[in-house]
PDB file of C-alpha atoms in Angstrom:
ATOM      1  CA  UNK E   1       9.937  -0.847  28.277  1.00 73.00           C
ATOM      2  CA  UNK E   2      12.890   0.564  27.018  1.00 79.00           C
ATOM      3  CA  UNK E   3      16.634   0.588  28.940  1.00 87.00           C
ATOM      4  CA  UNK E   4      19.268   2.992  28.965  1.00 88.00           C
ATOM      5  CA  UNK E   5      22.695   1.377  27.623  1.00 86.00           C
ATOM      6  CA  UNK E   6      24.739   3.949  26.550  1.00 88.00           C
ATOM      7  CA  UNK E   7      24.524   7.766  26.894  1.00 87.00           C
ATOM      8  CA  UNK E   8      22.189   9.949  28.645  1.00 84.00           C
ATOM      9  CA  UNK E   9      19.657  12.639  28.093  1.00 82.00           C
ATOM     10  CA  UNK E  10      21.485  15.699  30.270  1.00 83.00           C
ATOM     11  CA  UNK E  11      23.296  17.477  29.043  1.00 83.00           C
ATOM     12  CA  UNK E  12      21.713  17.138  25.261  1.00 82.00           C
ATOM     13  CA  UNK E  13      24.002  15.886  22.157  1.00 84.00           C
ATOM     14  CA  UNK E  14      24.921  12.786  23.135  1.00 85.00           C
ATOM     15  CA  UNK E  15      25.042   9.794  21.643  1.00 88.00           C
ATOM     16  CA  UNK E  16      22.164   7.478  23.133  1.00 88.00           C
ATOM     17  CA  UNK E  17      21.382   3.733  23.076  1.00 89.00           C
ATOM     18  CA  UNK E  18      18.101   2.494  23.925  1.00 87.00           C
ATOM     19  CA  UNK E  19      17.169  -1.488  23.915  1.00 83.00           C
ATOM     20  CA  UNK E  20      13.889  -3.121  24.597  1.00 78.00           C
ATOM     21  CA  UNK E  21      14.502  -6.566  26.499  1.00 81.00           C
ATOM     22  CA  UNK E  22      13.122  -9.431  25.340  1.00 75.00           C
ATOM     23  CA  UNK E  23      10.562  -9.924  28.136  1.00 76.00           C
ATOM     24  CA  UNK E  24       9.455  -6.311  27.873  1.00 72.00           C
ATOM     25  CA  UNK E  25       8.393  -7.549  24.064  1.00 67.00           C
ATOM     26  CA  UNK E  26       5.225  -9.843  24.465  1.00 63.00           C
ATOM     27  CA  UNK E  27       4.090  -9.968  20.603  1.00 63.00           C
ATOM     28  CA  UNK E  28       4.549 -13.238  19.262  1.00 67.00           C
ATOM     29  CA  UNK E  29       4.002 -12.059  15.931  1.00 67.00           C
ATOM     30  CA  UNK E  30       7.166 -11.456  14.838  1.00 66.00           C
ATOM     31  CA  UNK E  31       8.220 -15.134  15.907  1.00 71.00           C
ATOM     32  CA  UNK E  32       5.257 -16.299  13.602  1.00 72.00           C
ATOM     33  CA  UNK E  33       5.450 -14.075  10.736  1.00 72.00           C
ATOM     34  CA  UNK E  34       8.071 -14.303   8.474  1.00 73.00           C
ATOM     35  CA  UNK E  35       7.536 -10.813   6.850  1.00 79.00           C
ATOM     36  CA  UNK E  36       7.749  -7.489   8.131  1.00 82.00           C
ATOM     37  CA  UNK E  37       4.832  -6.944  10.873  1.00 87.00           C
ATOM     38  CA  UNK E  38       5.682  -2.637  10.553  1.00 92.00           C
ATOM     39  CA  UNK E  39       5.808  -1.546   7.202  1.00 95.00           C
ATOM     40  CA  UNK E  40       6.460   2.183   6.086  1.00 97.00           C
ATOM     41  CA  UNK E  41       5.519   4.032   2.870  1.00 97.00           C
ATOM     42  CA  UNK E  42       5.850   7.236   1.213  1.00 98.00           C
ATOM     43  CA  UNK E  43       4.023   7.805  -2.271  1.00 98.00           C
ATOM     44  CA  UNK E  44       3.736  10.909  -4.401  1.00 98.00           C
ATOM     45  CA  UNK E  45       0.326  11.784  -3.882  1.00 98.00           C
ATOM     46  CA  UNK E  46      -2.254  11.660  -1.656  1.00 98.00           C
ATOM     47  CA  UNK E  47      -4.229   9.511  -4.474  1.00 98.00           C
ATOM     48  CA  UNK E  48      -1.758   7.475  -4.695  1.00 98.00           C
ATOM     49  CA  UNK E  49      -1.658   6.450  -0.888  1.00 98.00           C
ATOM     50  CA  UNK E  50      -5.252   6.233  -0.855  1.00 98.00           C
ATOM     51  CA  UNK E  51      -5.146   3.734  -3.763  1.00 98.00           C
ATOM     52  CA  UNK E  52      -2.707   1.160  -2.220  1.00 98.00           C
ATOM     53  CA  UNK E  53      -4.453   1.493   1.030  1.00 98.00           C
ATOM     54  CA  UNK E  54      -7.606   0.544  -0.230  1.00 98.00           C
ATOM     55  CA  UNK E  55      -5.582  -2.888  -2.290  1.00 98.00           C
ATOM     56  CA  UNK E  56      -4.516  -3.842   0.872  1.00 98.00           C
ATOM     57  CA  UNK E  57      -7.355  -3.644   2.681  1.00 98.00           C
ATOM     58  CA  UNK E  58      -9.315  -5.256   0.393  1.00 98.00           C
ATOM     59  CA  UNK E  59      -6.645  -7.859   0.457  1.00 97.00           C
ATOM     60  CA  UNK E  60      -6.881  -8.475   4.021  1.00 97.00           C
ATOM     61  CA  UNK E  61     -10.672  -8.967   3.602  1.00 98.00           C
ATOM     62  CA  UNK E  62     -10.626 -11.140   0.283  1.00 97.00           C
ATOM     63  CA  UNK E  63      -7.306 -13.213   0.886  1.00 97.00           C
ATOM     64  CA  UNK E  64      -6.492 -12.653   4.202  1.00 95.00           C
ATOM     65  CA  UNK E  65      -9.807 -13.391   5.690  1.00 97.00           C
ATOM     66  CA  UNK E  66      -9.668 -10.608   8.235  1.00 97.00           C
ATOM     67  CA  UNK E  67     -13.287  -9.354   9.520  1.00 97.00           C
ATOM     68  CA  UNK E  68     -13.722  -5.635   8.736  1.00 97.00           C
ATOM     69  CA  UNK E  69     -15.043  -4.498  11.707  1.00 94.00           C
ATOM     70  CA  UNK E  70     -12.369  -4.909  14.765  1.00 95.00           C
ATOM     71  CA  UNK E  71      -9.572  -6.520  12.655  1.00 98.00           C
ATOM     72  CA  UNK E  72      -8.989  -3.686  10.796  1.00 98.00           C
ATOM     73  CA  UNK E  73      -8.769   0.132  11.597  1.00 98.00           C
ATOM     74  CA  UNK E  74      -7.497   2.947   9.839  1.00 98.00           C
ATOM     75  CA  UNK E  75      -6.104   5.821  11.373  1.00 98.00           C
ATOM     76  CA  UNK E  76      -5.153   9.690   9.815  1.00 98.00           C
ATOM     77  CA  UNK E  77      -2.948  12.046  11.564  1.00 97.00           C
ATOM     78  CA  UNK E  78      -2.924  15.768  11.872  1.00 95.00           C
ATOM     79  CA  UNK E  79      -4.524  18.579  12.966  1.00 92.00           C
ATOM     80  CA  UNK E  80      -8.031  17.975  13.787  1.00 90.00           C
ATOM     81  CA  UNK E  81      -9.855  19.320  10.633  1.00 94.00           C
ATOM     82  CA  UNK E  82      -7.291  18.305   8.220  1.00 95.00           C
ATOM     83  CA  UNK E  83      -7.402  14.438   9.937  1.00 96.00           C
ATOM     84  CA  UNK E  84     -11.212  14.665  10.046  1.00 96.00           C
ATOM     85  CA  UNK E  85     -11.377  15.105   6.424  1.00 97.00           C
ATOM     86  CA  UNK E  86      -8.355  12.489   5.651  1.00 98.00           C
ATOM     87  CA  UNK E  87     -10.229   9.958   7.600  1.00 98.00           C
ATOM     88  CA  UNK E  88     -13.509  10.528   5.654  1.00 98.00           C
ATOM     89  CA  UNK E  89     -11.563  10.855   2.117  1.00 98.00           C
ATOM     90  CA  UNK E  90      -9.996   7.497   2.571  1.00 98.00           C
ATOM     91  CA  UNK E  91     -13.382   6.007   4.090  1.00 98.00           C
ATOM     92  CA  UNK E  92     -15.376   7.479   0.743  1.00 98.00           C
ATOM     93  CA  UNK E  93     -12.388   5.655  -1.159  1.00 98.00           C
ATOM     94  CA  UNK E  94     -12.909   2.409   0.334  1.00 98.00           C
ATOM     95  CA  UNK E  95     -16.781   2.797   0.309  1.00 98.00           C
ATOM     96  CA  UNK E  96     -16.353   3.145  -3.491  1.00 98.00           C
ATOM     97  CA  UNK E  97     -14.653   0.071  -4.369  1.00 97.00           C
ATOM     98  CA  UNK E  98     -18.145  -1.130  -2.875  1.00 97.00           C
ATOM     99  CA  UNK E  99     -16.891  -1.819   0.615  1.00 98.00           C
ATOM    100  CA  UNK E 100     -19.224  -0.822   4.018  1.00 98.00           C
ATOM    101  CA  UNK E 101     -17.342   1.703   6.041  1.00 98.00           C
ATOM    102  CA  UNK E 102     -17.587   3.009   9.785  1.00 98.00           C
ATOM    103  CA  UNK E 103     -17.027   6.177  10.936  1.00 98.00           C
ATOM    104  CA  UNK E 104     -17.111   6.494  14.768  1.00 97.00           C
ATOM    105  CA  UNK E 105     -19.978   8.160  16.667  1.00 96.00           C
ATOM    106  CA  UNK E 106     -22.157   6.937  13.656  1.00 98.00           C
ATOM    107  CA  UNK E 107     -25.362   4.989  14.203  1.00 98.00           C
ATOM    108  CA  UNK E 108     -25.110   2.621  11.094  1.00 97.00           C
ATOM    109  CA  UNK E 109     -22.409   1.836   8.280  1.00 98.00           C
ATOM    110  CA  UNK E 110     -21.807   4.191   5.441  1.00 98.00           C
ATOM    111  CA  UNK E 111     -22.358   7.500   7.063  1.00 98.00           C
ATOM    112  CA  UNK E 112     -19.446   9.808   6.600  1.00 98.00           C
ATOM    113  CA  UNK E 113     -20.744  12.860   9.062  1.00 97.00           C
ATOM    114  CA  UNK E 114     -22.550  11.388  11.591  1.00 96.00           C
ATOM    115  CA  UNK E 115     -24.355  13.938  13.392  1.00 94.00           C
ATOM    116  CA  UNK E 116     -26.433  15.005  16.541  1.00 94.00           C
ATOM    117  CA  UNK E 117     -28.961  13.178  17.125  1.00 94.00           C
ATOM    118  CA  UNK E 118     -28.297  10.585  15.109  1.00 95.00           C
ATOM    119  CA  UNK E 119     -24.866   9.329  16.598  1.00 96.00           C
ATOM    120  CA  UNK E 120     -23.439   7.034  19.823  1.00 97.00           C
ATOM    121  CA  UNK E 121     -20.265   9.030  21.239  1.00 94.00           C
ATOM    122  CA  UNK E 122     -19.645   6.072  22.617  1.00 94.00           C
ATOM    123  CA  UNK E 123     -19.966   3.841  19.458  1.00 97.00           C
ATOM    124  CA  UNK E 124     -16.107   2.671  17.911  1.00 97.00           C
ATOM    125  CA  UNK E 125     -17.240  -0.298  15.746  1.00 98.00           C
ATOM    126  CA  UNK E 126     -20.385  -1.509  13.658  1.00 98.00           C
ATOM    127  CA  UNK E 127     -20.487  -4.844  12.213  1.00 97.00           C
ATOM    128  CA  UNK E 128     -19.462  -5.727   8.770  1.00 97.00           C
ATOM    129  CA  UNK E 129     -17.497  -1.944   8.431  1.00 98.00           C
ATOM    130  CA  UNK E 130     -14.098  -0.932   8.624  1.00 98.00           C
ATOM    131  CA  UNK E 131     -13.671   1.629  10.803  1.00 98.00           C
ATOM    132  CA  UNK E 132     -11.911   5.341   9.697  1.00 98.00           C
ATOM    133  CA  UNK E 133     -10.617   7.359  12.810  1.00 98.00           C
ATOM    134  CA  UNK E 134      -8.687  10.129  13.684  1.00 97.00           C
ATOM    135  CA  UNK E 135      -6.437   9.715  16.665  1.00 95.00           C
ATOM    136  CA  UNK E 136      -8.590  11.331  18.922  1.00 92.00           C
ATOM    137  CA  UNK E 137     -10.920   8.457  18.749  1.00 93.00           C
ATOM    138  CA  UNK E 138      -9.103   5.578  18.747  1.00 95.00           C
ATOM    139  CA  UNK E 139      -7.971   5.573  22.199  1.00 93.00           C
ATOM    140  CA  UNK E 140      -8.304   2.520  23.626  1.00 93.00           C
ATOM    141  CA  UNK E 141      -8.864   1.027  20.825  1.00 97.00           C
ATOM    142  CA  UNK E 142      -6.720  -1.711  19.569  1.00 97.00           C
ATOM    143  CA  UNK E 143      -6.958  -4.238  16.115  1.00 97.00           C
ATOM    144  CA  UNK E 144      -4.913  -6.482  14.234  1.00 95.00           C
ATOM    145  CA  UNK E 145      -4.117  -4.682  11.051  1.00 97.00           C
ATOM    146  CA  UNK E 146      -3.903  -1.114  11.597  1.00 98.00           C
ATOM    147  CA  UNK E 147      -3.274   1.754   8.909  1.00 98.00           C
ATOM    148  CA  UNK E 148      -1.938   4.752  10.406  1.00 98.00           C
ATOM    149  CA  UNK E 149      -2.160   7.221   6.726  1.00 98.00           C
ATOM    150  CA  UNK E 150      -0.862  11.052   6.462  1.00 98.00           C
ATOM    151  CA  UNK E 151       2.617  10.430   8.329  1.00 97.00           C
ATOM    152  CA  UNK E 152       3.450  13.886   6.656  1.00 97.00           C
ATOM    153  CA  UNK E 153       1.041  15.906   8.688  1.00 96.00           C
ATOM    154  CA  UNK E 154       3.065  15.127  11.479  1.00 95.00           C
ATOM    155  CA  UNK E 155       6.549  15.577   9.318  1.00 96.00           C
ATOM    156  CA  UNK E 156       5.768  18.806   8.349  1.00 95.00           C
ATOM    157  CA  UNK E 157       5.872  20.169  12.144  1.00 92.00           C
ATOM    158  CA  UNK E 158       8.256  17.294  13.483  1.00 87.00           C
ATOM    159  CA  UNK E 159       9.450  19.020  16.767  1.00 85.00           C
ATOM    160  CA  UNK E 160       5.823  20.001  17.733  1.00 88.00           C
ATOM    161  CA  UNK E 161       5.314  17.295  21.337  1.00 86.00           C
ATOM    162  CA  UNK E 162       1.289  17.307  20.224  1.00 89.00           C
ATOM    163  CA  UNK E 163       2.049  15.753  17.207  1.00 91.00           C
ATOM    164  CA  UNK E 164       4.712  13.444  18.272  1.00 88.00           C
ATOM    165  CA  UNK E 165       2.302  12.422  20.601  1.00 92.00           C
ATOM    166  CA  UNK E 166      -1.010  11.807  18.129  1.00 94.00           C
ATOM    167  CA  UNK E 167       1.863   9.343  16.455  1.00 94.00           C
ATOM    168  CA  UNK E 168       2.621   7.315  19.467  1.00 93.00           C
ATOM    169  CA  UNK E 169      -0.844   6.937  20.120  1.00 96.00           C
ATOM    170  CA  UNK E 170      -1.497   5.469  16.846  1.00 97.00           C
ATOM    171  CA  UNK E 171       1.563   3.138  16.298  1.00 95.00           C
ATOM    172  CA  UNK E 172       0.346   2.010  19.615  1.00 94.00           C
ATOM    173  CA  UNK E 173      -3.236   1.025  18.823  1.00 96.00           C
ATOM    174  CA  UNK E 174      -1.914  -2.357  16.636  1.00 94.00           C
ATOM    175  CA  UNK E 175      -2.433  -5.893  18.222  1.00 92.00           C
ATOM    176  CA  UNK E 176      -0.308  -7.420  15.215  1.00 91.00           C
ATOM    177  CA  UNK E 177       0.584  -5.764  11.904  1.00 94.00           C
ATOM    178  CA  UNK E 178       1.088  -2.213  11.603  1.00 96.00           C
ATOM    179  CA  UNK E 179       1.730   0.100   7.637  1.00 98.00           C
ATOM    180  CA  UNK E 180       2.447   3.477   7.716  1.00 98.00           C
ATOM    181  CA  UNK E 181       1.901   5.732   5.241  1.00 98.00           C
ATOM    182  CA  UNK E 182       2.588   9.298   4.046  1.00 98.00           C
ATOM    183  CA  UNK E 183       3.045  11.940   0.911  1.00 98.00           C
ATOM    184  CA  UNK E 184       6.252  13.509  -0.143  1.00 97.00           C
ATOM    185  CA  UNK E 185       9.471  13.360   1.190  1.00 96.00           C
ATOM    186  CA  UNK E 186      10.806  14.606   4.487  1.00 96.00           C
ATOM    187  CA  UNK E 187      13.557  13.960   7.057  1.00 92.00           C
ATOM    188  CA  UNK E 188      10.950  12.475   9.958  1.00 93.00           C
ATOM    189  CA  UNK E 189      10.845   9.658   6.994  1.00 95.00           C
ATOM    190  CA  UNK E 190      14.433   8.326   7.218  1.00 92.00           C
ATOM    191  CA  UNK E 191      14.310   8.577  11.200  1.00 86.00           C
ATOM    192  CA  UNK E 192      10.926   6.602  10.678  1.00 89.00           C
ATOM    193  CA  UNK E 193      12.660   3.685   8.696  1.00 91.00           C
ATOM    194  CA  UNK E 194      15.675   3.488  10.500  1.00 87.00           C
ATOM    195  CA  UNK E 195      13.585   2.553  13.928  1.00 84.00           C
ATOM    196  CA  UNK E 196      11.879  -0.315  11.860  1.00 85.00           C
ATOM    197  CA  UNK E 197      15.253  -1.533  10.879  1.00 85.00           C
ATOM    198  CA  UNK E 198      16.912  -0.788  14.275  1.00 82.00           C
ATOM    199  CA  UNK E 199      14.371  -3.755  15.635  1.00 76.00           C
ATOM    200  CA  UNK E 200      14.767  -3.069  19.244  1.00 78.00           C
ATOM    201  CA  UNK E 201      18.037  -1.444  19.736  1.00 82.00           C
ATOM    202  CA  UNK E 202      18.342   2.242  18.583  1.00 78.00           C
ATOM    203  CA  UNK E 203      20.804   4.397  18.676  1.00 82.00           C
ATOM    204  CA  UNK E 204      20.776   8.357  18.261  1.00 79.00           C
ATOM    205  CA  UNK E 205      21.837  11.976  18.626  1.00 79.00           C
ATOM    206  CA  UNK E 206      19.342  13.211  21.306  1.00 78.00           C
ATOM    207  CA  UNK E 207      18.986  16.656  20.808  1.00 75.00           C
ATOM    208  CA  UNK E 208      15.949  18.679  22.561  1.00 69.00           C
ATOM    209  CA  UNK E 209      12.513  19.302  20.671  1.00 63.00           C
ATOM    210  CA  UNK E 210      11.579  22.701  19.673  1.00 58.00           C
ATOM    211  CA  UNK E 211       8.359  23.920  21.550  1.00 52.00           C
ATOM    212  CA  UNK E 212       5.748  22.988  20.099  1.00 47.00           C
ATOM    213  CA  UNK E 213       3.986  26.057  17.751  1.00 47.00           C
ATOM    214  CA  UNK E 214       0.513  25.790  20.097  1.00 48.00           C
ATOM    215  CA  UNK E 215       0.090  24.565  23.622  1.00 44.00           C
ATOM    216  CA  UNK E 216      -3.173  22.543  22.679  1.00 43.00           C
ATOM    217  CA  UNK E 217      -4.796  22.033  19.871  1.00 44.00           C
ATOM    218  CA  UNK E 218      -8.235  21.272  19.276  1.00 43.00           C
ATOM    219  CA  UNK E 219      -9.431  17.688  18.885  1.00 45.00           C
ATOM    220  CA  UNK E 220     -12.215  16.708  16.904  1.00 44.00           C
ATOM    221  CA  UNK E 221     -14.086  13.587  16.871  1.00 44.00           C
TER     222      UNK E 221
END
């Protein structure tokens, strides 16, 4: 959706402009909403982001009014083991504070390792739970409010394309509002806030991406 205005790609180091037309931009949100509808933020700890994502979604359920299951869906990044278990840390989190939780594949709410044979592959959602996923899983998926959490997974190894990807995919799976989230402090963050503020005109350096450390890596559901 995206047009060429100044610059090009070949050869690499220049300066490039990229604008989205208007047309190419169907949300209406934005014209609605008088707040930010992408919000990113960095915290110290992983506690720490785990603790404001659980306010807010227990904001958009008490104050809000948004239905936990399809309305809201949380998403970790990384490397499949390390987003399996972010996804079920943040889920236990959430389930604490007394709050039904969905993990995909799972026959019921409230099971964090749903298992063979007591699992639907093909089962995203469950009524009355908010549903934790890894990337992986949410394809094709879409909600309102989603929660992409552990933007420094994919920070750490910025230059690897599987990554970059796995992001794209879930910045992508929003219908509405989108937060980010992440721990520590790294360069991917200032690139990451200055395309929220750039709205949609960006401008850049384009250099070419380091190959990425693996050619595939395992995905886990």
């Amino acid at each position: 959706g995206y047009e060429i205005k100044e610059g090009s790609f070949n050869p690499v180091g220049q300066k490039v402009v990229l604008h989205r037309p208007k047309e190419m931009t169907p949300n209406r949100v934005p014209e609605l909403w008088p707040e930010d509808i992408i919000k990113f933020n960095s915290y110290n700890t992983r506690k720490e982001e785990l603790n404001n994502l659980v306010e807010k979604i227990k904001y958009n359920i008490e104050v809000d009014g948004l239905s936990p299951s399809r309305d809201i869906l949380v998403i970790a990044l990384g490397e499949s083991r390390e987003a399996y278990n972010l996804k079920v840390r943040a889920a236990k989190r959430l389930n604490k504070e007394g709050f039904d939780i969905y993990i995909p594949k799972a026959l019921k709410n409230n099971i964090f390792y749903p298992k063979f044979p007591n699992e639907d592959r093909n089962k995203f959602w469950n009524e009355g739970g908010v549903t934790f996923t890894t990337t992986y899983r949410a394809k094709g998926n879409e909600a309102y409010m989603v929660y992409v959490i552990g933007l420094d997974k994919i920070a750490e190894d910025e230059s690897n394309f599987a990554l970059r990807n796995q992001l794209f995919v879930a910045l992508s799976r929003t219908k509405g509002w989108l937060e980010v989230s992440g721990i520590g402090d790294f360069p991917m963050y200032d690139e990451f806030r200055k395309v929220i503020k750039s709205g949609n005109t960006f401008e850049f350096i384009f250099q070419r991406p380091l190959l990425e450390k693996n050619e595939k890596k395992k995905e886990v559901y």
